[in-house]
Coordinates of C-alpha atoms and ligand atoms in Angstrom, one line a residue:
M1 CA 0.0 0.1 -0.1
A2 CA 1.2 3.7 -1.1
A3 CA 2.4 5.9 2.0
S4 CA -0.5 8.4 1.0
D5 CA -3.0 5.4 0.9
N6 CA -1.9 4.7 4.4
Q7 CA -2.4 8.4 5.5
W8 CA -5.8 8.5 3.9
E9 CA -6.8 5.5 5.7
S10 CA -5.6 6.9 9.0
Q11 CA -7.5 10.2 8.3
S12 CA -10.6 8.1 7.4
S13 CA -10.5 6.3 11.0
Q14 CA -9.9 9.7 12.8
L15 CA -13.1 11.2 11.2
Y16 CA -14.6 8.0 12.2
Q17 CA -13.7 8.8 15.5
Q18 CA -15.5 12.0 15.5
I19 CA -18.5 11.0 14.0
F20 CA -18.7 8.0 16.2
Q21 CA -18.6 10.6 19.4
K22 CA -21.1 12.9 17.7
I23 CA -23.5 9.7 17.5
K24 CA -22.5 8.4 20.7
Q25 CA -23.6 11.9 22.5
H26 CA -26.8 12.0 20.9
P27 CA -29.6 10.9 23.5
Q28 CA -31.2 8.8 20.3
R29 CA -27.8 7.6 19.2
R30 CA -28.1 8.9 15.9
I31 CA -27.3 12.1 13.6
T32 CA -29.3 13.4 10.6
F33 CA -27.8 12.6 7.0
A34 CA -27.1 16.0 6.7
E35 CA -24.9 16.4 9.7
F36 CA -23.0 13.0 8.6
M37 CA -22.6 14.8 5.2
E38 CA -21.5 18.2 6.8
A39 CA -18.5 16.2 8.7
A40 CA -17.6 13.8 5.8
L41 CA -17.0 16.8 3.3
Y42 CA -16.3 19.9 5.5
D43 CA -14.7 18.6 8.9
P44 CA -11.8 21.3 9.0
T45 CA -9.2 18.5 9.3
F46 CA -10.4 15.3 8.0
G47 CA -13.4 16.1 5.8
Y48 CA -13.1 15.8 1.9
Y49 CA -12.6 19.5 1.7
A50 CA -9.8 19.4 3.6
T51 CA -8.0 16.3 2.5
R52 CA -8.3 15.8 -1.2
A53 CA -10.1 18.9 -2.5
R54 CA -6.8 20.5 -3.5
L55 CA -6.5 17.7 -5.9
I56 CA -9.9 18.3 -7.8
G57 CA -9.1 17.6 -11.7
Q58 CA -6.9 14.9 -13.2
T59 CA -5.3 13.6 -10.2
G60 CA -8.5 13.8 -8.0
D61 CA -12.2 12.8 -7.8
F62 CA -13.8 14.9 -10.1
F63 CA -13.4 17.9 -12.4
T64 CA -15.3 21.0 -13.4
A65 CA -15.8 23.1 -16.2
P66 CA -12.8 25.6 -15.5
H67 CA -10.4 22.4 -15.6
L68 CA -11.4 22.0 -19.0
A69 CA -10.7 25.2 -20.6
A70 CA -10.3 29.0 -19.7
D71 CA -13.2 29.7 -22.7
F72 CA -15.7 28.9 -19.6
G73 CA -14.4 31.8 -17.4
E74 CA -13.8 34.1 -20.3
L75 CA -17.2 33.6 -21.6
L76 CA -18.8 34.4 -18.1
A77 CA -16.6 37.5 -17.9
E78 CA -18.3 38.6 -21.1
Q79 CA -21.5 38.5 -18.9
F80 CA -20.2 40.3 -16.1
V81 CA -19.4 43.2 -18.3
Q82 CA -22.7 43.3 -19.9
M83 CA -24.2 43.1 -16.2
W84 CA -22.1 46.4 -15.6
S85 CA -23.1 48.0 -18.6
I86 CA -26.7 47.3 -17.6
L87 CA -26.5 48.8 -14.0
G88 CA -25.1 52.1 -15.7
R89 CA -21.4 51.2 -15.4
P90 CA -21.1 52.1 -11.8
A91 CA -17.5 53.1 -10.2
S92 CA -17.8 50.3 -7.9
F93 CA -19.1 46.4 -9.1
T94 CA -18.4 43.8 -6.9
L95 CA -18.2 40.2 -8.2
I96 CA -18.9 37.6 -5.4
E97 CA -17.6 34.2 -6.2
M98 CA -19.0 31.8 -4.1
G99 CA -17.4 28.3 -3.5
A100 CA -14.4 29.3 -5.9
G101 CA -12.4 25.8 -5.6
Q102 CA -8.7 25.9 -6.5
G103 CA -9.1 29.6 -7.8
L104 CA -9.0 28.2 -11.5
L105 CA -12.2 30.2 -12.4
A106 CA -11.3 33.3 -10.8
G107 CA -8.0 33.3 -12.6
D108 CA -9.4 32.8 -16.1
I109 CA -12.1 35.7 -15.5
L110 CA -9.5 37.9 -14.3
R111 CA -6.7 37.6 -16.9
Y112 CA -9.4 37.9 -19.5
L113 CA -11.0 41.1 -18.0
L114 CA -7.5 42.6 -17.4
D115 CA -6.6 41.8 -20.9
R116 CA -9.8 43.0 -22.7
Y117 CA -11.6 45.3 -20.3
P118 CA -9.5 47.6 -18.3
E119 CA -12.0 50.3 -17.8
F120 CA -14.4 47.7 -16.0
C121 CA -11.4 46.4 -14.1
Q122 CA -11.0 49.7 -12.3
C123 CA -14.4 49.4 -11.0
L124 CA -14.2 45.8 -10.1
D125 CA -13.9 44.4 -6.5
Y126 CA -13.4 40.6 -6.8
Q127 CA -14.4 38.9 -3.4
I128 CA -14.4 35.2 -2.8
V129 CA -16.5 33.3 -0.3
E130 CA -14.9 29.9 0.4
R131 CA -15.5 27.6 3.1
S132 CA -12.6 25.5 2.9
Q133 CA -9.4 27.0 4.5
V134 CA -7.0 24.4 2.4
L135 CA -8.8 25.7 -0.9
V136 CA -8.5 29.4 0.4
A137 CA -4.7 28.7 0.6
L138 CA -4.8 27.5 -2.9
Q139 CA -6.9 30.2 -4.2
Q140 CA -4.3 32.9 -2.7
Q141 CA -1.7 31.6 -4.1
H142 CA -3.0 30.9 -7.6
L143 CA -4.3 34.5 -7.8
R144 CA -1.4 36.4 -6.2
P145 CA -0.5 37.6 -9.9
F146 CA -3.7 39.4 -10.0
E147 CA -3.5 41.1 -6.4
S148 CA -1.3 44.4 -7.9
Y149 CA -4.2 44.8 -10.9
I150 CA -7.7 43.9 -9.2
Q151 CA -9.3 44.7 -5.7
L152 CA -9.5 41.0 -4.7
C153 CA -10.3 39.9 -1.2
W154 CA -11.8 36.8 0.7
S155 CA -15.0 37.4 2.7
D156 CA -17.5 35.6 4.8
L157 CA -21.3 35.8 3.4
T158 CA -22.6 36.3 7.0
T159 CA -20.6 39.3 7.6
I160 CA -21.5 41.3 4.5
P161 CA -23.7 43.9 5.5
T162 CA -27.3 44.0 4.7
D163 CA -27.7 45.7 1.0
A164 CA -24.2 46.4 0.8
I165 CA -23.4 44.7 -2.8
T166 CA -24.0 46.2 -6.2
G167 CA -22.9 43.6 -8.6
C168 CA -23.1 39.5 -9.2
F169 CA -22.9 36.6 -6.8
F170 CA -22.0 33.6 -8.8
S171 CA -21.5 29.8 -8.4
N172 CA -20.4 27.0 -10.2
E173 CA -21.2 23.7 -8.8
L174 CA -21.6 25.0 -5.2
V175 CA -25.3 24.5 -4.2
D176 CA -24.7 20.9 -5.2
A177 CA -21.9 20.4 -2.6
F178 CA -24.3 21.6 0.5
P179 CA -25.2 18.8 2.9
V180 CA -28.7 17.6 2.5
H181 CA -31.3 15.6 4.5
R182 CA -32.4 12.6 3.2
V183 CA -35.9 11.5 3.4
R184 CA -37.7 8.1 2.9
F185 CA -41.5 7.3 2.3
S186 CA -42.8 4.6 4.0
Q187 CA -46.1 3.1 5.7
G188 CA -47.7 5.9 4.0
Q189 CA -45.7 8.4 6.3
L190 CA -42.4 10.6 5.3
W191 CA -39.5 9.9 7.5
E192 CA -36.1 11.0 8.0
V193 CA -33.2 9.0 7.2
Y194 CA -30.3 9.1 10.1
V195 CA -27.1 7.7 10.5
T196 CA -26.0 5.5 13.5
T197 CA -23.2 3.1 14.1
A198 CA -23.3 -0.6 14.9
D199 CA -19.9 -0.2 16.6
P200 CA -20.1 -0.7 20.5
D201 CA -16.6 1.1 21.2
G202 CA -15.9 3.2 18.1
R203 CA -12.6 1.3 17.5
S204 CA -13.5 -0.3 13.9
S205 CA -10.9 0.2 11.2
R206 CA -13.7 -0.3 8.5
P207 CA -16.3 2.5 9.2
E208 CA -18.3 1.8 5.8
V209 CA -19.5 -1.5 7.2
L210 CA -20.6 -0.1 10.7
F211 CA -22.7 2.9 9.8
R212 CA -26.4 2.1 9.6
E213 CA -29.0 4.1 8.2
V214 CA -32.4 4.4 10.5
E215 CA -35.4 5.9 10.1
D216 CA -37.4 8.4 12.7
G217 CA -39.5 11.5 12.6
L218 CA -38.4 14.8 10.9
S219 CA -35.8 16.6 12.7
T220 CA -37.3 19.9 11.7
P221 CA -40.7 20.8 10.2
D222 CA -39.0 22.8 7.5
L223 CA -38.6 19.3 5.7
G224 CA -42.6 18.6 5.6
R225 CA -42.9 22.3 4.4
Y226 CA -40.6 22.1 1.6
F227 CA -42.7 19.4 -0.1
A228 CA -45.7 21.2 0.2
D229 CA -44.3 24.4 -1.0
V230 CA -43.2 22.5 -4.2
N231 CA -46.6 20.8 -4.4
V232 CA -45.0 17.1 -4.0
H233 CA -47.5 14.9 -1.9
F234 CA -46.5 11.4 -1.4
T235 CA -49.8 9.8 -1.6
T236 CA -51.1 11.4 -4.5
P237 CA -50.0 9.5 -6.7
P238 CA -48.6 7.0 -4.6
Y239 CA -44.9 6.9 -4.0
P240 CA -43.4 3.5 -3.9
E241 CA -42.7 2.0 -0.4
G242 CA -39.2 3.0 0.5
Y243 CA -38.7 5.9 -1.9
T244 CA -35.7 8.2 -0.9
T245 CA -34.7 11.3 -1.8
E246 CA -33.0 14.6 -0.7
V247 CA -33.5 17.8 0.7
N248 CA -31.3 20.9 0.5
L249 CA -32.5 23.1 3.2
R250 CA -29.0 24.9 3.1
A251 CA -29.8 26.1 -0.5
I252 CA -32.1 28.1 0.8
A253 CA -30.4 29.8 3.8
W254 CA -27.9 30.7 1.5
L255 CA -29.8 31.9 -1.0
E256 CA -31.9 34.3 1.8
Q257 CA -28.4 35.4 2.6
V258 CA -27.3 36.2 -0.9
A259 CA -30.5 38.2 -1.3
R260 CA -30.1 40.2 1.9
C261 CA -26.3 41.1 0.9
L262 CA -27.6 42.2 -2.8
H263 CA -28.6 46.0 -3.1
Q264 CA -28.6 45.7 -6.9
G265 CA -27.7 43.5 -9.6
F266 CA -27.7 39.6 -10.3
V267 CA -27.4 36.3 -8.9
L268 CA -25.7 33.6 -11.5
T269 CA -26.1 29.9 -10.2
I270 CA -24.5 27.3 -12.3
D271 CA -25.1 23.5 -11.2
Y272 CA -26.7 20.2 -12.2
G273 CA -30.3 19.6 -11.2
Y274 CA -34.2 19.8 -12.1
P275 CA -37.3 21.4 -11.4
A276 CA -39.2 19.9 -8.4
E277 CA -41.7 17.8 -10.4
R278 CA -38.8 16.0 -12.1
Y279 CA -36.5 16.0 -9.1
Y280 CA -39.3 14.3 -6.9
H281 CA -40.7 12.1 -9.7
P282 CA -42.2 9.1 -8.1
A283 CA -39.7 6.8 -10.5
R284 CA -36.5 8.8 -9.3
S285 CA -36.7 6.1 -6.0
E286 CA -33.5 6.0 -5.0
G287 CA -32.8 10.2 -5.1
T288 CA -29.7 12.0 -6.9
L289 CA -27.2 11.4 -4.3
Q290 CA -23.7 10.6 -6.1
C291 CA -20.3 10.2 -4.7
Y292 CA -17.0 10.6 -6.5
Y293 CA -14.3 8.8 -5.8
R294 CA -11.0 8.8 -8.3
H295 CA -13.6 9.4 -11.3
R296 CA -15.7 6.8 -10.4
A297 CA -19.4 7.6 -9.7
H298 CA -21.4 5.7 -7.0
G299 CA -24.1 5.8 -4.5
N300 CA -22.6 5.0 -1.0
P301 CA -21.8 8.0 1.1
Y302 CA -20.4 5.7 3.6
L303 CA -17.6 4.4 1.5
H304 CA -14.1 6.4 1.7
L305 CA -14.9 8.4 4.7
G306 CA -13.5 12.0 4.1
Q307 CA -12.0 11.0 0.8
Q308 CA -14.7 11.2 -1.5
D309 CA -17.0 13.8 -2.8
I310 CA -20.6 13.5 -1.9
T311 CA -23.3 15.5 -4.0
A312 CA -27.0 15.9 -4.6
H313 CA -28.5 17.6 -7.5
V314 CA -30.2 20.9 -7.1
D315 CA -34.0 21.7 -7.3
F316 CA -34.0 24.7 -9.6
T317 CA -37.8 25.1 -8.7
T318 CA -37.2 25.8 -5.0
L319 CA -34.2 28.1 -5.6
E320 CA -36.3 30.0 -7.9
Q321 CA -39.7 30.1 -5.2
K322 CA -37.5 31.0 -2.3
G323 CA -35.8 33.6 -4.3
S324 CA -38.4 35.5 -5.5
A325 CA -39.9 35.3 -2.1
C326 CA -36.8 37.3 -1.0
G327 CA -36.8 39.7 -3.8
L328 CA -34.7 38.0 -6.7
Q329 CA -36.5 38.2 -9.5
L330 CA -36.0 35.0 -11.9
L331 CA -34.6 36.6 -15.2
G332 CA -34.3 33.2 -17.2
R333 CA -32.2 29.8 -16.9
V334 CA -31.1 27.8 -19.7
P335 CA -28.8 24.8 -20.1
Q336 CA -24.9 25.8 -19.9
S337 CA -24.8 24.7 -23.6
L338 CA -27.2 27.5 -24.7
F339 CA -25.7 29.9 -22.4
L340 CA -21.9 29.5 -23.5
M341 CA -23.4 29.5 -27.2
A342 CA -25.1 32.5 -26.9
L343 CA -22.0 34.1 -25.4
G344 CA -19.8 33.2 -28.4
L345 CA -18.6 29.6 -27.6
G346 CA -19.7 28.3 -31.3
D347 CA -17.6 31.1 -32.6
R348 CA -14.5 30.0 -30.8
I349 CA -15.2 26.3 -31.9
A350 CA -15.6 27.4 -35.7
A351 CA -12.6 29.7 -35.4
L352 CA -10.6 26.6 -34.2
S353 CA -11.9 24.5 -37.0
Q354 CA -10.3 26.9 -39.5
S355 CA -6.8 26.9 -38.1
E356 CA -4.5 26.1 -41.4
S357 CA -1.4 25.1 -39.2
R358 CA 0.8 22.3 -40.1
D359 CA 2.7 22.1 -37.2
R360 CA 1.8 18.6 -35.7
Q361 CA 2.1 19.8 -31.8
E362 CA 0.1 22.8 -32.7
I363 CA -2.3 20.6 -34.5
Q364 CA -2.6 18.2 -31.4
A365 CA -3.2 21.2 -29.1
I366 CA -6.2 22.5 -31.2
L367 CA -7.7 18.8 -31.1
R368 CA -7.4 19.3 -27.3
R369 CA -8.9 22.5 -27.1
R370 CA -11.8 21.7 -29.5
E371 CA -12.7 18.3 -27.3
A372 CA -12.9 20.7 -24.1
L373 CA -14.9 22.8 -25.8
H374 CA -17.4 20.5 -26.9
S375 CA -17.6 19.0 -23.1
L376 CA -18.6 22.3 -21.9
V377 CA -21.7 22.0 -24.3
N378 CA -22.1 18.4 -24.6
S379 CA -25.7 17.6 -23.8
L380 CA -24.9 14.3 -22.2
G381 CA -22.4 16.1 -19.7
M382 CA -22.1 19.5 -18.6
G383 CA -24.0 21.2 -21.2
N384 CA -27.1 19.9 -19.5
F385 CA -26.1 21.7 -16.5
W386 CA -28.5 25.0 -15.8
V387 CA -27.6 28.3 -15.6
M388 CA -30.1 30.4 -13.6
L389 CA -30.1 34.0 -13.4
Q390 CA -31.9 36.2 -11.0
G391 CA -31.8 39.7 -10.4
K392 CA -32.5 42.6 -7.7
A393 CA -33.3 46.4 -8.5
L394 CA -32.8 46.4 -12.1
P395 CA -33.4 49.0 -14.5
Y396 CA -36.4 48.9 -16.5
P397 CA -36.8 48.0 -19.2
L398 CA -34.1 45.4 -18.7
P399 CA -32.2 44.4 -21.9
T400 CA -31.7 40.6 -22.3
L401 CA -28.6 39.1 -20.8
K402 CA -26.4 37.7 -23.5
G403 CA -26.4 34.6 -22.0
L404 CA -30.2 34.2 -22.0
E405 CA -30.2 35.5 -25.8
S406 CA -31.2 31.7 -27.2
P407 CA -34.4 30.7 -28.4
D408 CA -34.6 28.0 -26.0
S409 CA -34.3 30.2 -22.7
T410 CA -37.9 30.1 -21.6
T411 CA -38.1 26.3 -21.9
P412 CA -38.9 24.7 -18.8
L413 CA -36.5 23.0 -17.2
Ligands
LIG1 C1 -17.5 21.1 -6.5 S1 -16.8 22.3 -5.9 C2 -16.5 23.5 -6.9 C3 -15.4 24.4 -7.3 C4 -15.2 25.7 -8.3 N1 -16.4 26.4 -8.2 C5 -15.2 25.0 -9.7 O1 -15.9 25.0 -10.6 O2 -14.2 24.5 -9.8 C6 -17.5 23.4 -4.4 C7 -16.8 24.3 -3.8 O3 -17.7 25.1 -3.0 C8 -17.2 25.4 -1.7 N2 -18.3 25.5 -0.7 C9 -18.9 24.4 -0.2 N3 -19.8 24.9 0.8 C10 -19.5 26.5 0.9 C11 -20.2 27.3 1.4 N4 -21.2 27.1 2.4 N5 -19.6 28.6 1.3 C12 -18.7 28.8 0.7 N6 -18.2 28.0 -0.2 C13 -18.5 26.6 0.1 C14 -16.0 24.1 -1.5 O4 -15.2 24.0 -0.6 C15 -15.5 24.1 -3.0 O5 -14.7 25.4 -3.4

């Protein structure tokens, strides 16, 4: 076994000890799945985002759009410049990137803006909200070259004053990384899924075989209300016995916080998901929970404790409903493929095809780039992600956002 495998195994056991203690201290000896996922992903020492997140990409467990090509960030930058224009080119425009991973997307955006839009850069205040301290360190290292040219800082959503921000809050694959509650429909009733352990003394070296799921009453009435709000009733039509799904209450709290901080501007959210009626369709009987370990996707969150990513799809209906309840008007949502095409990805692909280079290495680089650009819009992958745009206190009449200028922008999810 490689040294690093030993190290990771030891980190897993230490995380297991912590979760075991939490379970043991609880009067009913169980924690919600959301608490389990919180520890597995975000324990500051042994959680996934402390241990392996620095490896996201080829050498890690999954990759995201910025790992494919800088074009993703560059096209987003085009959208931000138009937003600035729509707001009347204010002297201070803030971009807040939430969940910035290794800082790649920020780097691509800033490099392009400095090169093409120096005037915008003079007004730009770029802030990052990041939960993982390991990733903050990587971001700071990656973005150091920009510090002399752009106002750049790291902030915390909870400390941004109410109505302080004119600009745009944005995220790529943030919401799917929030801890979710799991619920199960059984014997005509909705139960919450809790995590317990069959281990009497917490000494096991194989936590994955000892975690057990138990069902009990809902930990919060918000879970029941959630389904009423999206018009999902498990008895009509009858859902299959054992139907299991997830609820992302954290996403609601997050969006409310963003809406509170936004004085005027936009919220741009990119992620994979469905509207509630598809998310909670009776046929999706095992929910959408997915784990990623060394580029393999599977459905067992108790394996590779603290060493694998755990995600759940995003319910966009809830983000739209709760957004409008807290003052965020839905401007549109489109598949990522159409969003990027509307911003010029098609022209970039076409330009690549017109290259007349005869140099072997150059041709190979062009082919690689073309493949990467196609991956961004592939309808079986990232092209099928959703881009949701919301806004607050925007001028009227509002010009169409460039990324929404596609014939399909009103297509229901
Ligand atoms: C799947 S990664 C996506 C990273 C990056 N956006 C990208 O496209 O490569 C999720 C990111 O969200 C961060 N994150 C998760 N919960 C967060 C929260 N509540 N506040 C800020 N960042 C958070 C993670 O640490 C990580 O940087």
